[in-house]
């Protein structure tokens, strides 16, 4: 089944035996999806609350015979970006323009979601507008098709379908005027079946809107659908005005009640604060003697602390002086110790020198050439005595050195 898109809203030239079917319904009901089953070309499909169809678009479908089928995709009501008035004007302009060129619809497929939980006020208004647009004489060319059966429980769907059929302000009126009800299962077979209802010799039909606007020369607002629209607007305005008035009255009552309640709460709060303030004053008066005593104790403590601070400062100064004296004494001791160490070292060197001198002297005397010891007895005795007295001399020298009485002249040996 080949499909050729003829353009959005532009004129097209169908043959006398061709079939033209309009798809109508609210936004998101599945009109573009319905057409997508007739083509291998990509078609924008709505996946949210915003409509993909902004203007009337026409798609050509070949069913294998001499007849061509044209599907007219119309923008839906309840669009988030366009008002219902704009949508109605768009559809009315396309219908009247094609009707002037003797191009008429062979039928209308009105799609409705079976997943809708209930028929809202806006949904009822859309059904009434559709009835006024078609007129009672053209309702026999209308197929009411429910969609989205693949996502609903069958028993739930059948129950909702029954409600649509029996309710007069839903589909009951159109059914009594020969409109048909069918299910669309979102596949090619369902599309072929629904299109086939009009493709087998269905005569063209003139809609009431086309008669009133083209044949009678009325403006859109003066047509049946326009007057119905105006009447619905008037009722809606009366309803909203009434609700607004009730809301304002309720707000005034609530404000007065809130003011009275707030005034009462403020009085209670003032009473409570006065009570707490008086209680605090009583507690303060009861604490007054204790506060005076605390002040006196505080003054005495401060005075005692002042005396102790003075004594502490004096002791600190004394301690600093003692530290200074101790440092000076330690410095003196270290100097004395250094001097004693030097004296000890000097004494040690002198002692060794004396001992070596005595030994050398004894050796010299004994080794003098030509010396006759027998004739030099006195010299030997003298040297011997000197060697005996040498340790005592060294001791006396140490004593004198420690006493500080050593002089070079006193301990010089004569030659």
JSON list of C-alpha atoms in Angstrom, two decimals, residues 183-303:
[
{"chain": "A", "resi": 183, "resn": "UNK", "atom": "CA", "xyz": [-12.08, -0.87, 17.77]},
{"chain": "A", "resi": 184, "resn": "UNK", "atom": "CA", "xyz": [-8.65, 0.01, 16.42]},
{"chain": "A", "resi": 185, "resn": "UNK", "atom": "CA", "xyz": [-5.91, -2.39, 17.56]},
{"chain": "A", "resi": 186, "resn": "UNK", "atom": "CA", "xyz": [-2.99, -0.27, 16.36]},
{"chain": "A", "resi": 187, "resn": "UNK", "atom": "CA", "xyz": [-2.01, -2.45, 13.38]},
{"chain": "A", "resi": 188, "resn": "UNK", "atom": "CA", "xyz": [-2.30, -2.48, 9.60]},
{"chain": "A", "resi": 189, "resn": "UNK", "atom": "CA", "xyz": [-5.26, -4.89, 9.60]},
{"chain": "A", "resi": 190, "resn": "UNK", "atom": "CA", "xyz": [-7.34, -2.53, 11.76]},
{"chain": "A", "resi": 191, "resn": "UNK", "atom": "CA", "xyz": [-6.46, 0.40, 9.50]},
{"chain": "A", "resi": 192, "resn": "UNK", "atom": "CA", "xyz": [-7.50, -1.55, 6.35]},
{"chain": "A", "resi": 193, "resn": "UNK", "atom": "CA", "xyz": [-10.76, -2.59, 7.97]},
{"chain": "A", "resi": 194, "resn": "UNK", "atom": "CA", "xyz": [-11.73, 0.94, 9.05]},
{"chain": "A", "resi": 195, "resn": "UNK", "atom": "CA", "xyz": [-10.77, 2.50, 5.71]},
{"chain": "A", "resi": 196, "resn": "UNK", "atom": "CA", "xyz": [-12.71, -0.24, 3.92]},
{"chain": "A", "resi": 197, "resn": "UNK", "atom": "CA", "xyz": [-15.93, 0.97, 5.57]},
{"chain": "A", "resi": 198, "resn": "UNK", "atom": "CA", "xyz": [-15.79, 4.04, 3.29]},
{"chain": "A", "resi": 199, "resn": "UNK", "atom": "CA", "xyz": [-13.86, 2.74, 0.29]},
{"chain": "A", "resi": 200, "resn": "UNK", "atom": "CA", "xyz": [-16.67, 0.54, -1.09]},
{"chain": "A", "resi": 201, "resn": "UNK", "atom": "CA", "xyz": [-19.00, 3.03, -2.75]},
{"chain": "A", "resi": 202, "resn": "UNK", "atom": "CA", "xyz": [-19.48, 5.52, 0.12]},
{"chain": "A", "resi": 203, "resn": "UNK", "atom": "CA", "xyz": [-21.11, 8.67, -1.23]},
{"chain": "A", "resi": 204, "resn": "UNK", "atom": "CA", "xyz": [-19.63, 12.07, -0.36]},
{"chain": "A", "resi": 205, "resn": "UNK", "atom": "CA", "xyz": [-21.23, 13.97, 2.49]},
{"chain": "A", "resi": 206, "resn": "UNK", "atom": "CA", "xyz": [-21.67, 17.68, 3.16]},
{"chain": "A", "resi": 207, "resn": "UNK", "atom": "CA", "xyz": [-21.01, 18.82, 6.69]},
{"chain": "A", "resi": 208, "resn": "UNK", "atom": "CA", "xyz": [-23.19, 21.38, 8.41]},
{"chain": "A", "resi": 209, "resn": "UNK", "atom": "CA", "xyz": [-20.17, 23.69, 8.86]},
{"chain": "A", "resi": 210, "resn": "UNK", "atom": "CA", "xyz": [-19.54, 23.66, 5.09]},
{"chain": "A", "resi": 211, "resn": "UNK", "atom": "CA", "xyz": [-23.18, 24.48, 4.30]},
{"chain": "A", "resi": 212, "resn": "UNK", "atom": "CA", "xyz": [-23.35, 27.32, 6.83]},
{"chain": "A", "resi": 213, "resn": "UNK", "atom": "CA", "xyz": [-20.03, 28.96, 5.93]},
{"chain": "A", "resi": 214, "resn": "UNK", "atom": "CA", "xyz": [-20.01, 28.42, 2.12]},
{"chain": "A", "resi": 215, "resn": "UNK", "atom": "CA", "xyz": [-23.62, 28.03, 1.00]},
{"chain": "A", "resi": 216, "resn": "UNK", "atom": "CA", "xyz": [-25.11, 30.43, 3.57]},
{"chain": "A", "resi": 217, "resn": "UNK", "atom": "CA", "xyz": [-22.11, 32.76, 3.83]},
{"chain": "A", "resi": 218, "resn": "UNK", "atom": "CA", "xyz": [-21.95, 32.80, 7.62]},
{"chain": "A", "resi": 219, "resn": "UNK", "atom": "CA", "xyz": [-18.89, 33.56, 9.67]},
{"chain": "A", "resi": 220, "resn": "UNK", "atom": "CA", "xyz": [-17.50, 30.88, 11.93]},
{"chain": "A", "resi": 221, "resn": "UNK", "atom": "CA", "xyz": [-18.93, 32.52, 15.04]},
{"chain": "A", "resi": 222, "resn": "UNK", "atom": "CA", "xyz": [-22.44, 32.49, 13.48]},
{"chain": "A", "resi": 223, "resn": "UNK", "atom": "CA", "xyz": [-22.40, 28.79, 12.65]},
{"chain": "A", "resi": 224, "resn": "UNK", "atom": "CA", "xyz": [-23.88, 26.09, 14.85]},
{"chain": "A", "resi": 225, "resn": "UNK", "atom": "CA", "xyz": [-20.49, 25.06, 16.15]},
{"chain": "A", "resi": 226, "resn": "UNK", "atom": "CA", "xyz": [-19.57, 28.74, 16.68]},
{"chain": "A", "resi": 227, "resn": "UNK", "atom": "CA", "xyz": [-22.78, 29.44, 18.62]},
{"chain": "A", "resi": 228, "resn": "UNK", "atom": "CA", "xyz": [-22.31, 26.28, 20.61]},
{"chain": "A", "resi": 229, "resn": "UNK", "atom": "CA", "xyz": [-18.77, 27.40, 21.32]},
{"chain": "A", "resi": 230, "resn": "UNK", "atom": "CA", "xyz": [-20.03, 30.79, 22.44]},
{"chain": "A", "resi": 231, "resn": "UNK", "atom": "CA", "xyz": [-22.71, 29.19, 24.61]},
{"chain": "A", "resi": 232, "resn": "UNK", "atom": "CA", "xyz": [-20.13, 26.87, 26.20]},
{"chain": "A", "resi": 233, "resn": "UNK", "atom": "CA", "xyz": [-17.90, 29.88, 26.81]},
{"chain": "A", "resi": 234, "resn": "UNK", "atom": "CA", "xyz": [-20.76, 31.77, 28.44]},
{"chain": "A", "resi": 235, "resn": "UNK", "atom": "CA", "xyz": [-21.59, 28.84, 30.72]},
{"chain": "A", "resi": 236, "resn": "UNK", "atom": "CA", "xyz": [-17.95, 28.35, 31.57]},
{"chain": "A", "resi": 237, "resn": "UNK", "atom": "CA", "xyz": [-17.60, 32.03, 32.37]},
{"chain": "A", "resi": 238, "resn": "UNK", "atom": "CA", "xyz": [-20.68, 31.97, 34.58]},
{"chain": "A", "resi": 239, "resn": "UNK", "atom": "CA", "xyz": [-19.31, 28.91, 36.32]},
{"chain": "A", "resi": 240, "resn": "UNK", "atom": "CA", "xyz": [-15.89, 30.46, 36.80]},
{"chain": "A", "resi": 241, "resn": "UNK", "atom": "CA", "xyz": [-17.38, 33.77, 37.95]},
{"chain": "A", "resi": 242, "resn": "UNK", "atom": "CA", "xyz": [-19.49, 31.93, 40.50]},
{"chain": "A", "resi": 243, "resn": "UNK", "atom": "CA", "xyz": [-16.54, 29.88, 41.69]},
{"chain": "A", "resi": 244, "resn": "UNK", "atom": "CA", "xyz": [-14.42, 33.02, 41.85]},
{"chain": "A", "resi": 245, "resn": "UNK", "atom": "CA", "xyz": [-17.07, 34.82, 43.89]},
{"chain": "A", "resi": 246, "resn": "UNK", "atom": "CA", "xyz": [-17.35, 31.86, 46.26]},
{"chain": "A", "resi": 247, "resn": "UNK", "atom": "CA", "xyz": [-13.58, 31.77, 46.54]},
{"chain": "A", "resi": 248, "resn": "UNK", "atom": "CA", "xyz": [-13.41, 35.46, 47.35]},
{"chain": "A", "resi": 249, "resn": "UNK", "atom": "CA", "xyz": [-16.14, 35.08, 49.97]},
{"chain": "A", "resi": 250, "resn": "UNK", "atom": "CA", "xyz": [-14.34, 32.13, 51.49]},
{"chain": "A", "resi": 251, "resn": "UNK", "atom": "CA", "xyz": [-11.09, 34.11, 51.52]},
{"chain": "A", "resi": 252, "resn": "UNK", "atom": "CA", "xyz": [-12.84, 37.03, 53.27]},
{"chain": "A", "resi": 253, "resn": "UNK", "atom": "CA", "xyz": [-14.31, 34.69, 55.88]},
{"chain": "A", "resi": 254, "resn": "UNK", "atom": "CA", "xyz": [-11.01, 32.98, 56.40]},
{"chain": "A", "resi": 255, "resn": "UNK", "atom": "CA", "xyz": [-9.27, 36.36, 56.71]},
{"chain": "A", "resi": 256, "resn": "UNK", "atom": "CA", "xyz": [-11.74, 37.57, 59.30]},
{"chain": "A", "resi": 257, "resn": "UNK", "atom": "CA", "xyz": [-11.54, 34.33, 61.21]},
{"chain": "A", "resi": 258, "resn": "UNK", "atom": "CA", "xyz": [-7.78, 34.44, 60.97]},
{"chain": "A", "resi": 259, "resn": "UNK", "atom": "CA", "xyz": [-7.71, 38.02, 62.22]},
{"chain": "A", "resi": 260, "resn": "UNK", "atom": "CA", "xyz": [-10.00, 37.16, 65.15]},
{"chain": "A", "resi": 261, "resn": "UNK", "atom": "CA", "xyz": [-7.94, 34.09, 65.92]},
{"chain": "A", "resi": 262, "resn": "UNK", "atom": "CA", "xyz": [-4.71, 36.05, 65.62]},
{"chain": "A", "resi": 263, "resn": "UNK", "atom": "CA", "xyz": [-6.03, 38.79, 67.93]},
{"chain": "A", "resi": 264, "resn": "UNK", "atom": "CA", "xyz": [-7.03, 36.17, 70.50]},
{"chain": "A", "resi": 265, "resn": "UNK", "atom": "CA", "xyz": [-3.65, 34.48, 70.22]},
{"chain": "A", "resi": 266, "resn": "UNK", "atom": "CA", "xyz": [-1.88, 37.83, 70.65]},
{"chain": "A", "resi": 267, "resn": "UNK", "atom": "CA", "xyz": [-3.87, 38.55, 73.81]},
{"chain": "A", "resi": 268, "resn": "UNK", "atom": "CA", "xyz": [-3.00, 35.14, 75.23]},
{"chain": "A", "resi": 269, "resn": "UNK", "atom": "CA", "xyz": [0.63, 35.70, 74.33]},
{"chain": "A", "resi": 270, "resn": "UNK", "atom": "CA", "xyz": [0.65, 39.11, 76.00]},
{"chain": "A", "resi": 271, "resn": "UNK", "atom": "CA", "xyz": [-0.88, 37.62, 79.12]},
{"chain": "A", "resi": 272, "resn": "UNK", "atom": "CA", "xyz": [1.67, 34.83, 79.18]},
{"chain": "A", "resi": 273, "resn": "UNK", "atom": "CA", "xyz": [4.58, 37.23, 78.72]},
{"chain": "A", "resi": 274, "resn": "UNK", "atom": "CA", "xyz": [3.35, 39.48, 81.53]},
{"chain": "A", "resi": 275, "resn": "UNK", "atom": "CA", "xyz": [3.11, 36.46, 83.81]},
{"chain": "A", "resi": 276, "resn": "UNK", "atom": "CA", "xyz": [6.65, 35.37, 82.98]},
{"chain": "A", "resi": 277, "resn": "UNK", "atom": "CA", "xyz": [7.96, 38.91, 83.43]},
{"chain": "A", "resi": 278, "resn": "UNK", "atom": "CA", "xyz": [6.35, 39.21, 86.87]},
{"chain": "A", "resi": 279, "resn": "UNK", "atom": "CA", "xyz": [7.75, 35.85, 87.88]},
{"chain": "A", "resi": 280, "resn": "UNK", "atom": "CA", "xyz": [11.23, 36.92, 86.83]},
{"chain": "A", "resi": 281, "resn": "UNK", "atom": "CA", "xyz": [10.91, 40.13, 88.85]},
{"chain": "A", "resi": 282, "resn": "UNK", "atom": "CA", "xyz": [9.93, 38.14, 91.94]},
{"chain": "A", "resi": 283, "resn": "UNK", "atom": "CA", "xyz": [12.87, 35.81, 91.47]},
{"chain": "A", "resi": 284, "resn": "UNK", "atom": "CA", "xyz": [15.18, 38.79, 91.05]},
{"chain": "A", "resi": 285, "resn": "UNK", "atom": "CA", "xyz": [13.94, 40.42, 94.25]},
{"chain": "A", "resi": 286, "resn": "UNK", "atom": "CA", "xyz": [14.33, 37.14, 96.12]},
{"chain": "A", "resi": 287, "resn": "UNK", "atom": "CA", "xyz": [17.88, 36.86, 94.87]},
{"chain": "A", "resi": 288, "resn": "UNK", "atom": "CA", "xyz": [18.84, 40.45, 95.76]},
{"chain": "A", "resi": 289, "resn": "UNK", "atom": "CA", "xyz": [20.40, 39.67, 99.20]},
{"chain": "A", "resi": 290, "resn": "UNK", "atom": "CA", "xyz": [22.29, 36.77, 97.73]},
{"chain": "A", "resi": 291, "resn": "UNK", "atom": "CA", "xyz": [23.54, 38.99, 94.91]},
{"chain": "A", "resi": 292, "resn": "UNK", "atom": "CA", "xyz": [24.85, 41.58, 97.40]},
{"chain": "A", "resi": 293, "resn": "UNK", "atom": "CA", "xyz": [26.69, 38.87, 99.29]},
{"chain": "A", "resi": 294, "resn": "UNK", "atom": "CA", "xyz": [28.15, 37.57, 96.04]},
{"chain": "A", "resi": 295, "resn": "UNK", "atom": "CA", "xyz": [29.35, 41.07, 95.17]},
{"chain": "A", "resi": 296, "resn": "UNK", "atom": "CA", "xyz": [31.02, 41.45, 98.63]},
{"chain": "A", "resi": 297, "resn": "UNK", "atom": "CA", "xyz": [32.68, 38.03, 98.37]},
{"chain": "A", "resi": 298, "resn": "UNK", "atom": "CA", "xyz": [33.88, 38.92, 94.94]},
{"chain": "A", "resi": 299, "resn": "UNK", "atom": "CA", "xyz": [35.44, 42.18, 96.18]},
{"chain": "A", "resi": 300, "resn": "UNK", "atom": "CA", "xyz": [37.22, 40.37, 99.02]},
{"chain": "A", "resi": 301, "resn": "UNK", "atom": "CA", "xyz": [38.46, 37.72, 96.64]},
{"chain": "A", "resi": 302, "resn": "UNK", "atom": "CA", "xyz": [39.77, 40.37, 94.29]},
{"chain": "A", "resi": 303, "resn": "UNK", "atom": "CA", "xyz": [41.57, 42.13, 97.19]}
]
